[in-house]
Tab-separated table of C-alpha atoms in Angstrom:
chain	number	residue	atom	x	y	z
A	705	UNK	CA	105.139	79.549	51.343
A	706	UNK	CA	103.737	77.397	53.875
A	707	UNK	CA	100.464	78.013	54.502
A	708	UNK	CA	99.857	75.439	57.608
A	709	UNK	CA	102.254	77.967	59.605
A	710	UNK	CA	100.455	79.662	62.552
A	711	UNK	CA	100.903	83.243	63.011
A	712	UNK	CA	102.815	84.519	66.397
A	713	UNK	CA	100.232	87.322	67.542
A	714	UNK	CA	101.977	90.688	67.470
A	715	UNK	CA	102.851	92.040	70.760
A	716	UNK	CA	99.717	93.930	71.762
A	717	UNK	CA	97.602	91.264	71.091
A	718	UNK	CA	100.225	89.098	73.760
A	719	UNK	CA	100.207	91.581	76.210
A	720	UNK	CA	96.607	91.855	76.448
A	721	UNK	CA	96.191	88.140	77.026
A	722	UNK	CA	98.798	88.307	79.224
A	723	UNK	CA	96.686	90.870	81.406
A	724	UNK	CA	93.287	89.248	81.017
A	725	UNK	CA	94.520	85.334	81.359
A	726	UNK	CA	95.987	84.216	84.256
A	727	UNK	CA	98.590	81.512	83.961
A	728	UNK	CA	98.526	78.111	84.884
A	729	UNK	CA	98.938	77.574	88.401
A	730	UNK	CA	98.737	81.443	89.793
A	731	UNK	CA	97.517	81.674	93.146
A	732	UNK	CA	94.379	83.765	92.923
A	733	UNK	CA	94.511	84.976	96.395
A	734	UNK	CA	97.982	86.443	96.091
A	735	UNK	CA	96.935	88.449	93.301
A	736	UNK	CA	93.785	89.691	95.641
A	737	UNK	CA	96.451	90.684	97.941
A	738	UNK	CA	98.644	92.847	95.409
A	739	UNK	CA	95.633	94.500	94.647
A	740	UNK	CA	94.527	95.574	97.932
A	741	UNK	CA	98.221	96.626	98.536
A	742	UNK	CA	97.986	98.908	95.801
A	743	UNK	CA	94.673	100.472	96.414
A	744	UNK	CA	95.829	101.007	99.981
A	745	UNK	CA	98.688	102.845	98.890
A	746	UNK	CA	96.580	104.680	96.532
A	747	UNK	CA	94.154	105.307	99.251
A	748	UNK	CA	95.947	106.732	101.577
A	749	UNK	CA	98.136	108.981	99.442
A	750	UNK	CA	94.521	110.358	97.627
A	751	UNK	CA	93.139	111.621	101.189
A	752	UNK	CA	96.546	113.575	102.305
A	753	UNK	CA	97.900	115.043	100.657
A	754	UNK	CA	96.152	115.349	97.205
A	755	UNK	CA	92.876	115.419	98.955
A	756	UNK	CA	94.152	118.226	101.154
A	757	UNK	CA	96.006	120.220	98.614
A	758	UNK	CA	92.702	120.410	96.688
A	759	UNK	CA	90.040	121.059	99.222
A	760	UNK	CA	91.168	120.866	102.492
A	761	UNK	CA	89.916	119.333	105.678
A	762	UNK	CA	89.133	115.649	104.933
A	763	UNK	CA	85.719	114.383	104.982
A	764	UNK	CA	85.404	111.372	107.864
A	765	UNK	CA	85.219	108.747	105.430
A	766	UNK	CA	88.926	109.694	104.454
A	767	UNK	CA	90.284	109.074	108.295
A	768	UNK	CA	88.779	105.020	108.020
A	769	UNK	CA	91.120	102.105	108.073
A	770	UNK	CA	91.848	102.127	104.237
A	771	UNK	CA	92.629	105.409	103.944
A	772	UNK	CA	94.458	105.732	107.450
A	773	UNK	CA	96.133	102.335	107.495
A	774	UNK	CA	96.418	102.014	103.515
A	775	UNK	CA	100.053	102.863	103.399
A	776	UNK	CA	101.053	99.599	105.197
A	777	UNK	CA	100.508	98.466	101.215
A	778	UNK	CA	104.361	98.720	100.831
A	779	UNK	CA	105.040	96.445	103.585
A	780	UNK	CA	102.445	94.331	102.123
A	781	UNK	CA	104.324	94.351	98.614
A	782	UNK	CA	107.903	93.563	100.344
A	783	UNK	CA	106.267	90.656	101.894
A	784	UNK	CA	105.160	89.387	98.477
A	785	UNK	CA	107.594	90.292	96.558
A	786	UNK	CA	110.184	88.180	99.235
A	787	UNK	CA	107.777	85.452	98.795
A	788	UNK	CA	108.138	85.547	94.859
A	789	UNK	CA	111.672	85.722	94.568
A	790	UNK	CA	112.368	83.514	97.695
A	791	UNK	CA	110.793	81.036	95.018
A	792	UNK	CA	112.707	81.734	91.893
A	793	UNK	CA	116.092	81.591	94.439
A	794	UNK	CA	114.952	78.821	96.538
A	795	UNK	CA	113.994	76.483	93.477
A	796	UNK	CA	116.965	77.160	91.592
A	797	UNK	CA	119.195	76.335	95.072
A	798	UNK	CA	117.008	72.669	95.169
A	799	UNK	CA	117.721	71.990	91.750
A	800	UNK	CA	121.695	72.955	90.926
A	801	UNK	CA	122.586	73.840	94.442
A	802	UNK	CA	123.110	77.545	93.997
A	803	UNK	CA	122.309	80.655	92.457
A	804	UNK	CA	123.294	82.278	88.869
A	805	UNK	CA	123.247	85.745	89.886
A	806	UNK	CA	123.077	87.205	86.637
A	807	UNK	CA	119.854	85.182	85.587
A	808	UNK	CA	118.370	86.136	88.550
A	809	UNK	CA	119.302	89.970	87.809
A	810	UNK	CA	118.399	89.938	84.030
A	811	UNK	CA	114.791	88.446	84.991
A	812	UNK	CA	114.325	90.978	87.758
A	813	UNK	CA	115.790	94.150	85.748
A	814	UNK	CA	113.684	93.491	82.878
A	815	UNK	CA	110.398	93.343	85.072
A	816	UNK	CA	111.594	96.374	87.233
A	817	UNK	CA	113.998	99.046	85.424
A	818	UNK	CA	111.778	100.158	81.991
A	819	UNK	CA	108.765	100.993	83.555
A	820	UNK	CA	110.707	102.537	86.468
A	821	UNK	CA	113.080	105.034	84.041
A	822	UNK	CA	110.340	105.637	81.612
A	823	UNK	CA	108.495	106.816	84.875
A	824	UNK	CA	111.715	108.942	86.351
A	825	UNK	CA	112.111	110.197	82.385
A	826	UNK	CA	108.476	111.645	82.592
A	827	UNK	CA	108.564	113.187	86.081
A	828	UNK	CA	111.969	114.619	85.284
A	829	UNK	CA	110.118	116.620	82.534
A	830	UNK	CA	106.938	117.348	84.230
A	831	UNK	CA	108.803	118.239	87.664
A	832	UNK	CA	112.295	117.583	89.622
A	833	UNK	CA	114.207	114.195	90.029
A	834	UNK	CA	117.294	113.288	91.697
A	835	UNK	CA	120.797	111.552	90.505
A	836	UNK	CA	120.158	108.831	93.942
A	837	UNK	CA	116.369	108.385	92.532
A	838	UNK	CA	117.968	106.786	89.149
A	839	UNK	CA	120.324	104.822	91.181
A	840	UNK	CA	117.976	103.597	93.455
A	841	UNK	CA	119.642	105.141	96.644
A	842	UNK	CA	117.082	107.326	97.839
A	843	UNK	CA	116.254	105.082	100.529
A	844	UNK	CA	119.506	106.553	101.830
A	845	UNK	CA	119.767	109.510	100.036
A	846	UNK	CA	116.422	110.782	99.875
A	847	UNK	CA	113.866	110.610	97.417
A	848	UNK	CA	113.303	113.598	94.854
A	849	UNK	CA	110.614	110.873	93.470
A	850	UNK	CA	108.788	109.767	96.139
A	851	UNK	CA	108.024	106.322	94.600
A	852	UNK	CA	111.732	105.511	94.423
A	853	UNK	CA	112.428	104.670	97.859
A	854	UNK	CA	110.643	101.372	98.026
A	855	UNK	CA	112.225	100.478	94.913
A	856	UNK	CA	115.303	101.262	95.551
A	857	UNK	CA	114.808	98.735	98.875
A	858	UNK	CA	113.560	95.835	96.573
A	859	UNK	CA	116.610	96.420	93.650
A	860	UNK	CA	118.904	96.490	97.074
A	861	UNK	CA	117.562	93.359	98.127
A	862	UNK	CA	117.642	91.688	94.908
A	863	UNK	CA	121.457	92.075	94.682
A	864	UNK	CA	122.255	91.075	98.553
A	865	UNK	CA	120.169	88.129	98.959
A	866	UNK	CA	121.323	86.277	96.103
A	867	UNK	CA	124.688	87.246	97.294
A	868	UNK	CA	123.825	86.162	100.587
A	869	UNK	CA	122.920	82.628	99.269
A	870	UNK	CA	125.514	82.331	97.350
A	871	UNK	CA	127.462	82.016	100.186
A	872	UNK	CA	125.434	80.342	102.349
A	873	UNK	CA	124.632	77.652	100.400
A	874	UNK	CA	128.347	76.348	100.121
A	875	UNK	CA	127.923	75.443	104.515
A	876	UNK	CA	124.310	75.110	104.545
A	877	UNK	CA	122.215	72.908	103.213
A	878	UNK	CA	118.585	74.185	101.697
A	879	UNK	CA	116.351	72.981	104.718
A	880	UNK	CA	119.196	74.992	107.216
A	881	UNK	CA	119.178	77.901	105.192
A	882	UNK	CA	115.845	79.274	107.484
A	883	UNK	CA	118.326	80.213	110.310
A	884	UNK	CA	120.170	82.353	107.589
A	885	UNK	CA	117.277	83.920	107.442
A	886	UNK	CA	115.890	83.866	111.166
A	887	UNK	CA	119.619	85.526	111.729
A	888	UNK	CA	118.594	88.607	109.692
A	889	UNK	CA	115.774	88.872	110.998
A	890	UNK	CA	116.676	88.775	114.362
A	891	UNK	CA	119.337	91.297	113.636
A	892	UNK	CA	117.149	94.179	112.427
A	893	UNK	CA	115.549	94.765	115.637
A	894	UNK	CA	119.092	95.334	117.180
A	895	UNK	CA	120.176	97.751	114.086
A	896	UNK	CA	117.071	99.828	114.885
A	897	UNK	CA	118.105	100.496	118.414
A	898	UNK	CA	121.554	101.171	117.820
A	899	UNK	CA	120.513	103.102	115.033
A	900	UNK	CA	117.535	105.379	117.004
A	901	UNK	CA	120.133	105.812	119.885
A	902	UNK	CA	122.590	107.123	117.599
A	903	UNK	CA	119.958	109.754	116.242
A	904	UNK	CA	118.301	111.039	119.265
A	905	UNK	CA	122.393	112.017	120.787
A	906	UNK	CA	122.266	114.371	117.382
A	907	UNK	CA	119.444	116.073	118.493
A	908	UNK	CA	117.362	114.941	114.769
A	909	UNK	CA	114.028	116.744	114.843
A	910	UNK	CA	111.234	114.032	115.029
A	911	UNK	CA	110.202	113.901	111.241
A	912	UNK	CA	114.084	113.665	110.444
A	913	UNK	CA	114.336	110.677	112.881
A	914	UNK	CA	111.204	108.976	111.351
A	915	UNK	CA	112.431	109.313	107.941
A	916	UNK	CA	115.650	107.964	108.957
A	917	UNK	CA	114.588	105.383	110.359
A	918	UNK	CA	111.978	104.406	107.579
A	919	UNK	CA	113.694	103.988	104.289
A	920	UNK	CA	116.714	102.228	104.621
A	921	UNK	CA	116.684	98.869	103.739
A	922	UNK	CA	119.067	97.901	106.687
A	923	UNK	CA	116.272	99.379	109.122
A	924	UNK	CA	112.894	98.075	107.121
A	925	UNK	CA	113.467	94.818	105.668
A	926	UNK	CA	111.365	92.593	107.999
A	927	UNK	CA	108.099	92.035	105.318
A	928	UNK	CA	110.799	91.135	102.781
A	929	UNK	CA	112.519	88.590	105.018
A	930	UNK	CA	109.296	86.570	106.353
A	931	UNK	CA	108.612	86.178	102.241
A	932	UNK	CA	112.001	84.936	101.622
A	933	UNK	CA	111.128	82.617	104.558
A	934	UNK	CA	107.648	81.887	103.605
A	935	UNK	CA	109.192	80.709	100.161
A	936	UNK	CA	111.811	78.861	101.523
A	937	UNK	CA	109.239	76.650	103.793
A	938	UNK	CA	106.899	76.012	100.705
A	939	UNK	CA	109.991	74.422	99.380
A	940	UNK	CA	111.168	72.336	102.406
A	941	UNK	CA	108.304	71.832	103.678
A	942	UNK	CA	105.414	71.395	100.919
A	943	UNK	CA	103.214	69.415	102.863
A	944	UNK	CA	102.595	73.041	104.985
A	945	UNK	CA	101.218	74.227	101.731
A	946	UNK	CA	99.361	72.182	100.818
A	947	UNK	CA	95.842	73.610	99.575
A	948	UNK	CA	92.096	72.549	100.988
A	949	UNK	CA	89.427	71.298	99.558
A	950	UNK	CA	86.698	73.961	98.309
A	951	UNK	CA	85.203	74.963	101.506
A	952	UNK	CA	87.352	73.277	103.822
A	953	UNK	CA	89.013	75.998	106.217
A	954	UNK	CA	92.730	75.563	106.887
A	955	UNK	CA	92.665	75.604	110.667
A	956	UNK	CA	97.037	75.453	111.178
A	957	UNK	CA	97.668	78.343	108.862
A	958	UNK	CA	94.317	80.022	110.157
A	959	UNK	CA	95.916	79.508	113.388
A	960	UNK	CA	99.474	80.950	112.504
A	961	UNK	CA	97.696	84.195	110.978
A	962	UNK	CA	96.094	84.734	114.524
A	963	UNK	CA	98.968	84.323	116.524
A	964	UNK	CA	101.158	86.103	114.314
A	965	UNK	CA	98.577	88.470	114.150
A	966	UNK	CA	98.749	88.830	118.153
A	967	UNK	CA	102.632	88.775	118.247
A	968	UNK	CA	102.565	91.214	115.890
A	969	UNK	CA	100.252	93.586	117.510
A	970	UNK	CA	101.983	93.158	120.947
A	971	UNK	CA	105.147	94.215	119.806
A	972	UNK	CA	103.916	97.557	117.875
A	973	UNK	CA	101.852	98.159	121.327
A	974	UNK	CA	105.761	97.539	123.228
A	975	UNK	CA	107.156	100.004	121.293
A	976	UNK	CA	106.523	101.318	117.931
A	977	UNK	CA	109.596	102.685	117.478
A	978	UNK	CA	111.638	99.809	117.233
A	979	UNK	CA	109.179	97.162	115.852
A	980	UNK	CA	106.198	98.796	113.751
A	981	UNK	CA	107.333	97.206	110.331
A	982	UNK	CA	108.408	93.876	112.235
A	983	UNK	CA	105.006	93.370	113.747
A	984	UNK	CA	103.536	94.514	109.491
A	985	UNK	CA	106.329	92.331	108.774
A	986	UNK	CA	104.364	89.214	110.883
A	987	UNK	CA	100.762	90.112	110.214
A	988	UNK	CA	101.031	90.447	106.581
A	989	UNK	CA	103.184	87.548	106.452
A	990	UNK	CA	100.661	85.131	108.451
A	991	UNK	CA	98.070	86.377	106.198
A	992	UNK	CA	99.631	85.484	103.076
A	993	UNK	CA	100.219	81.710	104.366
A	994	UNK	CA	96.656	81.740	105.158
A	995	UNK	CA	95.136	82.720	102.083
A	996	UNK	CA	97.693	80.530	99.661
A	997	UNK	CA	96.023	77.410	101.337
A	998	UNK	CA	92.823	77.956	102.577
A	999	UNK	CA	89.921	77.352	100.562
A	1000	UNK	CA	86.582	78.070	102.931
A	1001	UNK	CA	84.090	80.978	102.285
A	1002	UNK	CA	86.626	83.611	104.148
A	1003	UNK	CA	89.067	83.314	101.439
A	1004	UNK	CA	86.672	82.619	98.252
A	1005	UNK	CA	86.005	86.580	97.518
A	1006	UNK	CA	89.961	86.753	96.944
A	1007	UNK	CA	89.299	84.343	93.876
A	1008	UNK	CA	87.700	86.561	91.824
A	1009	UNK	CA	89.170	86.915	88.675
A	1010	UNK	CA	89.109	90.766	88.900
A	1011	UNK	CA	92.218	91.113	91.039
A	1012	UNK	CA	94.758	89.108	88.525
A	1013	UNK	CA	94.717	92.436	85.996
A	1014	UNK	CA	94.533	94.855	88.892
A	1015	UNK	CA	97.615	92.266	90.345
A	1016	UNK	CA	99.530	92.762	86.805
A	1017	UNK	CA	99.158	96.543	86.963
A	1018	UNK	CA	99.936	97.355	90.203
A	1019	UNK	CA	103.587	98.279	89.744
A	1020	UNK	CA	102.564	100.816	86.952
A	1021	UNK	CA	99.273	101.671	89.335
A	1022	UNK	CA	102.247	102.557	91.546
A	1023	UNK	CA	104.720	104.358	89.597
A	1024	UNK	CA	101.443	106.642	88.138
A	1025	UNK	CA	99.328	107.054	90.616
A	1026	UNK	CA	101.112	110.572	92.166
A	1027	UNK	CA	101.344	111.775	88.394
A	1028	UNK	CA	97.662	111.023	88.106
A	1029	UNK	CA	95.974	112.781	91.250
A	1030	UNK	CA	96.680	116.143	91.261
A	1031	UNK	CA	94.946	116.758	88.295
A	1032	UNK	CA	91.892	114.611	88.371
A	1033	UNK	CA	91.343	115.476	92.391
A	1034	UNK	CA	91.318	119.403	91.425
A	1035	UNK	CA	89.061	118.804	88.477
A	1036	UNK	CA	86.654	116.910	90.423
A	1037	UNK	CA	86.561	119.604	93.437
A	1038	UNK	CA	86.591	122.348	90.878
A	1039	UNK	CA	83.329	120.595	88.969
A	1040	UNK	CA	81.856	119.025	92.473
A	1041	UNK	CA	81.162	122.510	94.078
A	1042	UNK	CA	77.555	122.030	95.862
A	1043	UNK	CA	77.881	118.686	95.964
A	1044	UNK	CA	78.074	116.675	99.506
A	1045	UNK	CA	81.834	116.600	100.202
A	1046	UNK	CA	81.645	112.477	100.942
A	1047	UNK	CA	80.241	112.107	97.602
A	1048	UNK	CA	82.762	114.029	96.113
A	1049	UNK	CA	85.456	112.643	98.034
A	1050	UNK	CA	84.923	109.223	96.493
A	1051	UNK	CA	83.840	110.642	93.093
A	1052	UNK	CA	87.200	112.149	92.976
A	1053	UNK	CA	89.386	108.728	94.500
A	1054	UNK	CA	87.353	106.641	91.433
A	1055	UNK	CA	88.103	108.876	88.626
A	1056	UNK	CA	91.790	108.519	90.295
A	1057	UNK	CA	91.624	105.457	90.191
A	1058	UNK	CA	90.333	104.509	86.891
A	1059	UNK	CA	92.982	107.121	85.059
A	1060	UNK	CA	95.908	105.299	86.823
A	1061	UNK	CA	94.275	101.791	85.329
A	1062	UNK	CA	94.182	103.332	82.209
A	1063	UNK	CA	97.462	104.996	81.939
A	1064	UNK	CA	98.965	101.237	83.562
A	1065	UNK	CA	97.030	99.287	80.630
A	1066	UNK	CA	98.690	101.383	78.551
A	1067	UNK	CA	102.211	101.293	80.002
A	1068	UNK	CA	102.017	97.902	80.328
A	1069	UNK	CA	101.209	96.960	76.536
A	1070	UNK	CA	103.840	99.524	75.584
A	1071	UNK	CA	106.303	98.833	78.106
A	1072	UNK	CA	106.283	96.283	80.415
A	1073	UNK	CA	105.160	93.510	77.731
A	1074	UNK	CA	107.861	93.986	75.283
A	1075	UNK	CA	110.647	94.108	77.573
A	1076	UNK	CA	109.061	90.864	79.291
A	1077	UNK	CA	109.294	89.246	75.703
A	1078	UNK	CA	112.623	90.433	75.520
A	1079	UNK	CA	113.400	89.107	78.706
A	1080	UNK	CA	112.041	85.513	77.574
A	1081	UNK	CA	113.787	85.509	74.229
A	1082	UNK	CA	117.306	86.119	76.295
A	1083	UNK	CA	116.991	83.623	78.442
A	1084	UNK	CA	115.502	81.113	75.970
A	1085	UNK	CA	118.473	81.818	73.738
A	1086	UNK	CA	121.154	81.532	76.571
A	1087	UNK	CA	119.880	78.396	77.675
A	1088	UNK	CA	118.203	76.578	74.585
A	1089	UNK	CA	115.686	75.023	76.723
A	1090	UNK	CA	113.750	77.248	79.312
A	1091	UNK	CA	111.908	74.828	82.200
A	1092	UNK	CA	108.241	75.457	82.591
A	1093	UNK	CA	107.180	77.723	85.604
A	1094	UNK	CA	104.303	78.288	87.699
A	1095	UNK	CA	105.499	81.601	88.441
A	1096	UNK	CA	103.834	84.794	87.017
A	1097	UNK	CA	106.089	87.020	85.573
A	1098	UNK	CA	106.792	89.381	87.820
């Protein structure tokens, strides 16, 4: 028996570093940002409806900008999560000149699809689901699962972009690639007026029109293209990227945040209709370029290491958050009678909050983690020698 031999800790004990160490080379302030996606979404989802269902008319603190605006997380996730697999995709294009498809797919199933199912298997117990939710179609279909829409747009998008590249990068080289992406862009825009036109001559009532023109990915893909393009400039052109000295304020990208910021707002003012997620699409997106390179006293707060395990639980935050609320909102309005309605407004959004952390610790360990190591051991085994990253799993 060789005694020298170290032993591998047991899953648990990896997972748990895994949430309370960040990696080599993560970017602090993207993390910041998942987080405050995911407490937006979580925000604005506690005041209506759960807040409403449980005690009715909403105190004012519940009509403020996180609360109000705090759904506009999602769009701030697509423009992420385009940013993180732009890399994976981009890199891979710069090194062998194009993509393997069904690495790319086995790394983003086993992040996305055991959580996901062992969330549809619970609700589908607890309450209804339907077929398109475990197909991820609902986008088009219509969500019995209300969480299953967005996802459904990301697994879409992972299977047509690489697709996409595939082909493109057989005409194009890597650098040219950005009018691939421009082109899409460009395009939704069009689709949405065709698409609206189309819907108003059937005489759709307005929440039918909205929702149509919500969910599909073909008509709300602009935060997931400007992180695909994002990526693909931090690639090609690395000297945009690169990072500040502490303190030092990063007055180009500070400058491209404010005038995408502007562009963005001018177009939702022109007409919401066609480009509300485009102009989310170019204000999240100039933010995130901002924050991955500036270093001055406006971006330090994001640093904190608090928002890397917030970051690595948001997608089960996500998935558990609507299981979560109804329960702990009623208890805490049941138990709050008397009480100032403010204070137990927020009394009732942090025991909400703290139960979904919980139940995505948990999830995560029990989950997430082993299907990650899973994940690793497959792709270490199918190609003997696995390059080192400065990705997070994600």
């Amino acid at each position: 028996m060789n005694t020298d031999a170290v032993r591998k800790p047991g899953i648990l004990a990896t997972g748990w570093r895994d949430l309370t160490r960040p990696p080599r080379g993560q970017e602090p302030a993207l993390d910041a940002l998942r987080a405050f996606a995911v407490l937006g979404v979580i925000c604005s989802h506690y005041a209506a409806p759960q807040w409403t269902h449980a005690a009715g008319a909403i105190p004012r603190l519940g009509n403020s900008a996180p609360f109000y605006f705090g759904w506009t997380g999602v769009d701030l996730f697509f423009v992420l999560s385009g940013l993180l697999i732009g890399r994976q995709l981009w890199r891979e294009i710069d090194d062998t000149g194009t993509v393997r498809i069904g690495r790319f797919l086995l790394r983003r199933g086993f992040r996305i699809w055991p959580l996901y199912f062992v969330a549809l298997t619970y609700v589908s117990l607890t309450a209804d689901t339907g077929w398109a939710d475990w197909a991820f179609l609902s986008n088009y279909l219509g969500a019995v699962f209300s969480r299953s829409w967005s996802l459904a747009t990301e697994e879409q998008f992972y299977i047509i972009v690489p697709l996409v590249l595939l082909i493109s990068t057989r005409v194009l080289t890597l650098r040219n690639q950005m009018w691939v992406v421009l082109a899409l862009l460009a395009s939704v825009p069009v689709v949405r007026v065709v698409t609206r036109a189309r819907l108003l001559a059937l005489g759709l009532p307005p929440q039918a029109l909205a929702d149509r023109m919500q969910y599909p990915i073909h008509l709300h893909c602009e935060p997931l293209l400007i992180g695909l393009l994002i990526a693909l400039f931090s690639i090609t052109r690395p000297e945009w990227f690169t990072k500040k000295a502490p303190g030092q304020l990063a007055w180009r990208a500070f400058a491209v945040m404010l005038a995408l910021t502007v562009a963005g707002g001018l177009l939702d003012w022109y007409n919401k209709n066609i480009f509300a997620f485009f102009a989310l699409a170019l204000i999240f997106g100039g933010a995130t370029y901002f924050v991955m390179v500036d270093r001055s006293l406006l971006t330090r707060p994001l640093h904190a290491r608090i928002f890397y395990p917030i970051s690595r639980l948001s997608y089960g935050m996500y998935l558990n958050h609507f299981v979560v609320f109804p329960g702990s909102t009623a208890w805490v309005v049941r138990h709050g009678r008397g009480l100032p309605t403010t204070f137990v407004f927020v009394s009732g959004l942090v025991l909400a909050v703290a139960i979904s952390i919980a139940v995505a610790v948990l999830t995560f360990l029990l989950v997430e983690q082993p299907f990650l190591q899973l994940r690793a051991s497959l792709l270490a085994n199918r190609e003997r020698v696995v390059a080192p990253t400065l990705e997070p799993a994600a």
